[in-house]
mmCIF file of C-alpha atoms and ligand atoms in Angstrom:
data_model
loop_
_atom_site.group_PDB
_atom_site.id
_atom_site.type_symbol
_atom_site.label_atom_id
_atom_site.label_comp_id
_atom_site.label_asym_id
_atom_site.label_seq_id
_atom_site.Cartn_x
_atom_site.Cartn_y
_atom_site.Cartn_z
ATOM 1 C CA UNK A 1 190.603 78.269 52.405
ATOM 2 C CA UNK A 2 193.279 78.688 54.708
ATOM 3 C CA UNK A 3 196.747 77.881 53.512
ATOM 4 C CA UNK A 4 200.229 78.327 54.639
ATOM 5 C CA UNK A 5 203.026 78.892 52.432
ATOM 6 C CA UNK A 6 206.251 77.497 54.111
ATOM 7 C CA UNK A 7 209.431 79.350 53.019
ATOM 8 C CA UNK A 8 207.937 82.229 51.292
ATOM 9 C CA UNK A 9 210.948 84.693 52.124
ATOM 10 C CA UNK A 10 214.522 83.136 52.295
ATOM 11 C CA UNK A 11 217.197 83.746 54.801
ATOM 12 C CA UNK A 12 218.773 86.406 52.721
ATOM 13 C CA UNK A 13 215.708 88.204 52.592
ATOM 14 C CA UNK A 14 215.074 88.097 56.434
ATOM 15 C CA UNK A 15 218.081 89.130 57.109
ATOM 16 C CA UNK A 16 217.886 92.265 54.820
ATOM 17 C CA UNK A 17 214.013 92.719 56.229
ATOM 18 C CA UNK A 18 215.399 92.799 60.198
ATOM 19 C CA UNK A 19 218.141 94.751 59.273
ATOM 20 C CA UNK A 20 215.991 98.037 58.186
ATOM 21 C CA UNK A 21 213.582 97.222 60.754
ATOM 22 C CA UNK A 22 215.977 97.275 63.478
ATOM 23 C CA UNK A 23 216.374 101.085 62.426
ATOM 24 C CA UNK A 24 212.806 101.389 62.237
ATOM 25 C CA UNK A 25 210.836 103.378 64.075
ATOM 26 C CA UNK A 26 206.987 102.582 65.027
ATOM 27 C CA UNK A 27 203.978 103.850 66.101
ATOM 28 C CA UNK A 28 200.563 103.161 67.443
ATOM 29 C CA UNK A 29 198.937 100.399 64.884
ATOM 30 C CA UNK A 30 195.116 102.392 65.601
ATOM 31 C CA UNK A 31 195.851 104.591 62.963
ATOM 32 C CA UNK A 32 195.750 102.278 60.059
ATOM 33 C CA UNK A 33 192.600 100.229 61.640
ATOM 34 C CA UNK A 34 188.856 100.952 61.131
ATOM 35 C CA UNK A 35 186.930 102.024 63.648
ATOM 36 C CA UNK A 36 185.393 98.578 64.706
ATOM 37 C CA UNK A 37 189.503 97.399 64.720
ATOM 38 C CA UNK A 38 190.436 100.204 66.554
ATOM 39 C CA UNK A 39 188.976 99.152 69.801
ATOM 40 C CA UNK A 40 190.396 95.622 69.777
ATOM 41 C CA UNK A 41 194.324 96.363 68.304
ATOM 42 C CA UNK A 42 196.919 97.287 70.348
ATOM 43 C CA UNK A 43 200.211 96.886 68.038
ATOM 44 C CA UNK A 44 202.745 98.954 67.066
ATOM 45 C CA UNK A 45 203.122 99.498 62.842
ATOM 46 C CA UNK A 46 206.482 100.652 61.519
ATOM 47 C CA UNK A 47 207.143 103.870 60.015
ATOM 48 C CA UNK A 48 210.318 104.170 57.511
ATOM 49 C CA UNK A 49 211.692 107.111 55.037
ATOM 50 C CA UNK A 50 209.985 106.540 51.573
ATOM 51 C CA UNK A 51 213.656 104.868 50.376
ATOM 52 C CA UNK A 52 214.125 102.219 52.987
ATOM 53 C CA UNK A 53 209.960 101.300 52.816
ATOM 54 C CA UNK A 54 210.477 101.407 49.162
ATOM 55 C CA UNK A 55 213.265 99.136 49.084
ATOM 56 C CA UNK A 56 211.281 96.686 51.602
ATOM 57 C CA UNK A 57 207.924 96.955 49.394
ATOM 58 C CA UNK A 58 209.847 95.498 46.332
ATOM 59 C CA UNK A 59 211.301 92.595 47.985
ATOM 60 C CA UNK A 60 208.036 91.241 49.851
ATOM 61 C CA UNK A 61 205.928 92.085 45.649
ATOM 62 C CA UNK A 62 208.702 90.778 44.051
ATOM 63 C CA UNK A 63 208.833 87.261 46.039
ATOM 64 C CA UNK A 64 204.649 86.887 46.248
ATOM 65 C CA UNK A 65 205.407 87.843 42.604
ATOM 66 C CA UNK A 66 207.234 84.706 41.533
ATOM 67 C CA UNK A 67 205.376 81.996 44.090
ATOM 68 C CA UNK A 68 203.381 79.679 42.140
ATOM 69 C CA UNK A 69 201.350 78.823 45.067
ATOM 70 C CA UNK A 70 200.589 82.573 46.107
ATOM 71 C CA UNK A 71 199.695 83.302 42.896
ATOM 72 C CA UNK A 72 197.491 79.930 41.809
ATOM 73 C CA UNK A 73 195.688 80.528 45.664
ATOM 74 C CA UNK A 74 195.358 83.797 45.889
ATOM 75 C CA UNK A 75 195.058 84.986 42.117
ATOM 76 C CA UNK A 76 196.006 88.504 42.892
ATOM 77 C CA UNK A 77 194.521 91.533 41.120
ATOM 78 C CA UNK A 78 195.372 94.263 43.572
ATOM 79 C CA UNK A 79 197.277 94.334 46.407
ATOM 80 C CA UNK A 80 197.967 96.558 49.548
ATOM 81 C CA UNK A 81 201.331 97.649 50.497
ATOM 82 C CA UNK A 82 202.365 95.483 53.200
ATOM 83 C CA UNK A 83 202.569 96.631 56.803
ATOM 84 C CA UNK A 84 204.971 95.540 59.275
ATOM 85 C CA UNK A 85 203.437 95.165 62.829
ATOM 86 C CA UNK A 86 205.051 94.319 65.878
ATOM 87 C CA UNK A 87 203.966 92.967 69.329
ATOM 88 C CA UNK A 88 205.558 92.883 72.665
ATOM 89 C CA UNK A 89 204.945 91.903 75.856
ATOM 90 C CA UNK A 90 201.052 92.379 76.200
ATOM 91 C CA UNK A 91 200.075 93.394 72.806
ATOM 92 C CA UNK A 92 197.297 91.534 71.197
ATOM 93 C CA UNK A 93 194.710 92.163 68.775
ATOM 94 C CA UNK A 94 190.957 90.978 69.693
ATOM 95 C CA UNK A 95 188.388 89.676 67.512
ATOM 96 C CA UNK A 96 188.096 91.451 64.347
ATOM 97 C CA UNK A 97 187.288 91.204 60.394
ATOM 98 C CA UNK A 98 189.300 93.406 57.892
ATOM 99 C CA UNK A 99 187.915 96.598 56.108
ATOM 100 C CA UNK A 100 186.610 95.270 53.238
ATOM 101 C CA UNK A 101 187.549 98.177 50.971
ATOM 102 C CA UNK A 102 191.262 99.844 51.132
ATOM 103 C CA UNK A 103 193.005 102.486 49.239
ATOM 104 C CA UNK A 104 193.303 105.409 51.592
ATOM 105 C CA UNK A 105 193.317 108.430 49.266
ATOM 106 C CA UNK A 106 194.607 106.617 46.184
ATOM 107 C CA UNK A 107 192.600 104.235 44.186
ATOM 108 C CA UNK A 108 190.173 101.900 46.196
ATOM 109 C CA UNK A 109 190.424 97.956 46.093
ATOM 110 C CA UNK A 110 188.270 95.103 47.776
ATOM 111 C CA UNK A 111 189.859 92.805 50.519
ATOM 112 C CA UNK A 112 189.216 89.273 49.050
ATOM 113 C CA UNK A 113 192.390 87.536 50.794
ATOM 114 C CA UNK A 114 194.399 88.355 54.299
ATOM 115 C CA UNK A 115 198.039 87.633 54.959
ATOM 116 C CA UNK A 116 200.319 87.667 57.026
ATOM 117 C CA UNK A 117 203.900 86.373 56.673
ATOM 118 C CA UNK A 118 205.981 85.901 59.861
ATOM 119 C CA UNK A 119 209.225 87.259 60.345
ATOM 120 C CA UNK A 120 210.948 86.099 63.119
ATOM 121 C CA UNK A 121 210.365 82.839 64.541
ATOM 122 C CA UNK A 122 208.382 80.802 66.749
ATOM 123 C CA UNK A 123 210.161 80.189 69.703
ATOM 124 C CA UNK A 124 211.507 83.842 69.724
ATOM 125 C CA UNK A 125 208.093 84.699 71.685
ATOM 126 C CA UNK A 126 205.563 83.212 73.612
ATOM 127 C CA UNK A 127 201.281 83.763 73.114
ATOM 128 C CA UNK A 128 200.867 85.861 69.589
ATOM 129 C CA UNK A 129 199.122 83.290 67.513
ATOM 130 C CA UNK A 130 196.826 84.698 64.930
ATOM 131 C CA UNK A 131 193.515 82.529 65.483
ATOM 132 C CA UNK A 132 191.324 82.570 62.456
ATOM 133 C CA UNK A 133 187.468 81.077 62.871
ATOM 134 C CA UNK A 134 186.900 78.839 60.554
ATOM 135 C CA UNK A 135 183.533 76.943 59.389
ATOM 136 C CA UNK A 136 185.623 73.733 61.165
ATOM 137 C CA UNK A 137 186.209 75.275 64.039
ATOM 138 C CA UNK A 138 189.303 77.715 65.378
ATOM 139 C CA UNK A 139 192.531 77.253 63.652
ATOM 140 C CA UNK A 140 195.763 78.591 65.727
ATOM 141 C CA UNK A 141 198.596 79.529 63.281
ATOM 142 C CA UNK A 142 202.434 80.489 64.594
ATOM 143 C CA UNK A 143 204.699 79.859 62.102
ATOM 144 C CA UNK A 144 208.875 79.759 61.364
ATOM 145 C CA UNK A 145 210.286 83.029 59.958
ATOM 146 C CA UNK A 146 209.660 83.596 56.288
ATOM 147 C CA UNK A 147 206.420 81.020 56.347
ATOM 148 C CA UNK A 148 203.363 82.332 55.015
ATOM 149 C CA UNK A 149 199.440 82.108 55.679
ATOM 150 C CA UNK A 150 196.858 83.128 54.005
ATOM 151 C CA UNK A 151 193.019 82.829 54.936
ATOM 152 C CA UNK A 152 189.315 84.820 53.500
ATOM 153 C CA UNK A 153 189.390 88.630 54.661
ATOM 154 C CA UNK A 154 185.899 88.058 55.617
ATOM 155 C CA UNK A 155 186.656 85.385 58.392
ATOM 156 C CA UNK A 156 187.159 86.608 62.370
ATOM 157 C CA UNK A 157 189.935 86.451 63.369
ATOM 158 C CA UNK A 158 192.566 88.003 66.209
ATOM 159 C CA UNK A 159 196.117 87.614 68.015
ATOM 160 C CA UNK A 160 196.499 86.500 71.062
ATOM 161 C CA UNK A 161 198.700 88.255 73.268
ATOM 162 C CA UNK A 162 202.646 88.034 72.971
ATOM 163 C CA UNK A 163 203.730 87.455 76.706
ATOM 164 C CA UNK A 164 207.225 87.142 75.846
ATOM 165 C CA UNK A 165 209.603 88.651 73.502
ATOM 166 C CA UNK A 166 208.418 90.143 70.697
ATOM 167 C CA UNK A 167 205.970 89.207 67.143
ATOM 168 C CA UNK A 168 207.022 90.249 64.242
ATOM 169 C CA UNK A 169 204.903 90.145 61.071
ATOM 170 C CA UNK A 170 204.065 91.744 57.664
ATOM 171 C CA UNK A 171 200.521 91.648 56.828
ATOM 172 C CA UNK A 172 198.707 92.705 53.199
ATOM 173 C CA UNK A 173 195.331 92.533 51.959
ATOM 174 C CA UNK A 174 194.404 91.597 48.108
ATOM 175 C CA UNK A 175 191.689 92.088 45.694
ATOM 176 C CA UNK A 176 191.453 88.442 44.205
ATOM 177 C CA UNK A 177 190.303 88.015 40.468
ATOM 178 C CA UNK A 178 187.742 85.860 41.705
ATOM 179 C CA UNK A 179 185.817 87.272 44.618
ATOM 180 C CA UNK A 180 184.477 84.066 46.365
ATOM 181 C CA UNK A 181 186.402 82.242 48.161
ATOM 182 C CA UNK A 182 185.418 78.459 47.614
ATOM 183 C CA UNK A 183 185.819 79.518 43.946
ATOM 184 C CA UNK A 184 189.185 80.462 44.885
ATOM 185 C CA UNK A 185 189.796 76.920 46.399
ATOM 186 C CA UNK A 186 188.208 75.086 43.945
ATOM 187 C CA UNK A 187 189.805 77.273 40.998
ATOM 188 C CA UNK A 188 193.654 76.600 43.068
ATOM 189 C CA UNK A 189 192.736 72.329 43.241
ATOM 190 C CA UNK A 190 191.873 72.417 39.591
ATOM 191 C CA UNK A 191 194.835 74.461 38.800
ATOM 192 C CA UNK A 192 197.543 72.384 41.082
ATOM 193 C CA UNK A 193 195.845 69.236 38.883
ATOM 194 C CA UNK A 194 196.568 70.812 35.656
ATOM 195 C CA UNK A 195 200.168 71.281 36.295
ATOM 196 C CA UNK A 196 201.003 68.272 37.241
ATOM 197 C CA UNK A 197 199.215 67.189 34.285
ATOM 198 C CA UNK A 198 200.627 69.088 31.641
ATOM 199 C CA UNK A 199 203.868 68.137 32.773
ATOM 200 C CA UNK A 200 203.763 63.962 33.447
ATOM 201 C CA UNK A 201 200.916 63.646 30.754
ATOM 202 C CA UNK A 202 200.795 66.670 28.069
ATOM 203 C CA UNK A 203 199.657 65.046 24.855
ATOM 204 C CA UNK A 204 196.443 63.041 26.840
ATOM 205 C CA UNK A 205 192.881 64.477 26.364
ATOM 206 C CA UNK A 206 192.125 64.461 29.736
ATOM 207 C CA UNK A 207 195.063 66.855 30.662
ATOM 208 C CA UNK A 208 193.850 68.797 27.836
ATOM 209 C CA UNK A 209 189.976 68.693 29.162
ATOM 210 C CA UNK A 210 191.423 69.679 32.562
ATOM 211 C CA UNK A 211 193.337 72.270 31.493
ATOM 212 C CA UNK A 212 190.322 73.878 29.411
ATOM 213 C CA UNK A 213 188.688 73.895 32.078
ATOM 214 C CA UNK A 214 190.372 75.078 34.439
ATOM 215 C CA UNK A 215 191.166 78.114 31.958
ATOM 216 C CA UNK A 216 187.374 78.879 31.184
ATOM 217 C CA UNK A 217 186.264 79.267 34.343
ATOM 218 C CA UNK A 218 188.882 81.360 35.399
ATOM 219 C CA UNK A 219 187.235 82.911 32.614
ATOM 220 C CA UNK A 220 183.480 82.382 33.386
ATOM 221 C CA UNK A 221 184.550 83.426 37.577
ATOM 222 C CA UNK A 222 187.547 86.152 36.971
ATOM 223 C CA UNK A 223 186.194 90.190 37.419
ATOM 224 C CA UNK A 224 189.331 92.640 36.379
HETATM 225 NI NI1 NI B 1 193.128 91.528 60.736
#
C-alpha cells in the first residue's frame, strides 16, 4: 500500500526543521547506501552535532508518534533514525530497493515500510519526484512541505533528478509488527472501520464483531 499522509509536520515544526538545517552541513549520501544503492545515489545526507540531530530526531518520533494514521498503516515496531537528504541541481537517485536489514553496529531491525516526508515544497524545485513501481503501474509522488508518503521497502523505486532548486526530504525505514504488506493494508481498512464504529455505533454487535476482529488478528499476524 502506498499512502500519503498530508500535514504530517506543521508549520512550526518546518520552520524549526529548516532552521538547523540551514546550519547543517552535508556530505556524500554513498556512505549510508548498500552497495547495490551506491551505484545509483547521488545525494547529499546531513551531518549535525549529536545536540542539534538529537533535538531534530525527537520532533520527527514524537509527531509519527501521535499520528493515528502512521501508526494504524504502518504499525511500527522499530524504527530508523531519520535521515535528511538533499538534492540539487542534477542529483537523482536511480532504481533501487532498500536494505532490508538496518542497524549499523547497534541492534539490527527489518525494513517492512519506507518513508519519506517532504520538507520544502513543490514548486520550490523542478524534476525530484520519488517514483515507486507499483503492481498498478508507476506512481510519481511530489508532495507540499510537511506531507508524508509511505510505500513497501521491498518495492523499486528512485528520484528523478532535481533540475532546479533544491529537494529536501527526511526519509526512515521501519520494522512493522506485521511483516506483509497486504496484511498491513488489510489490518489499516479493518482498523479505520472499527473507529468509526466504536465511535457512531459502540453498543451494536457488529462494531463489537469488528472490533474483535480486527484485535485478534493483529494478534494471529503481529511478530514483536
Ligand atoms: Ni530508497
Amino acid at each position: 500500500m502506498l499512502l500519503t499522509i498530508d500535514k504530517l509536520l506543521n508549520a512550526a515544526q518546518l520552520d524549526k526543521i529548516h532552521e538547523m538545517l540551514a546550519q547543517a552541513e552535508y556530505e556524500d549520501g554513498k556512505v549510508t547506501a548498500g552497495m547495490a544503492a551506491a551505484r545509483v545515489k547521488n545525494n547529499q545526507e546531513m551531518k549535525l552535532p549529536p545536540k542539534a540531530l538529537e533535538l531534530l530526531l525527537r520532533i520527527i518520533m514524537s509527531t509519527l508518534g501521535h499520528n493515528a494514521t502512521f501508526r494504524g498503516a504502518a504499525l511500527p515496531l522499530k524504527m530508523a533514525d531519520p535521515i535528511f537528504a538533499r538534492y540539487q541541481p542534477g542529483m537523482t537517485y536511480g532504481d533501487h530497493v532498500d536494505d532490508p536489514i538496518m542497524g549499523g553496529s547497534g541492534p539490527k531491525f527489518r525494513t517492512d515500510v519506507s518513508m519519506t516526508i517532504f520538507l520544502n515544497d513543490a514548486d520550490a524545485y523542478d524534476g525530484g519526484e520519488l517514483v515507486i513501481r507499483t503492481t498498478w503501474g508507476e506512481k510519481h509522488v511530489k508532495l507540499g512541505a510537511g506531507d508524508a508518503v509511505i510505500y513497501p521497502s521491498a518495492s523499486v523505486h528512485r528520484v528523478d533528478p532535481v533540475t532546479r532548486g533544491e529537494r529536501l526530504v527526511c526519509v526512515t525505514w521501519i520494522q512493522s509488527l506485521v511483516r506483509d504488506a497486504a496484511r498491513r493494508e488489510l489490518l489499516f481498512e479493518l482498523g479505520q472501520a472499527r473507529e468509526v464504529l466504536l465511535k457512531s455505533d459502540p453498543d451494536s454487535d457488529a462494531t463489537k464483531q469488528i472490533d474483535r476482529s480486527y484485535v485478534n488478528l493483529l494478534r494471529m499476524w503481529s511478530n514483536c
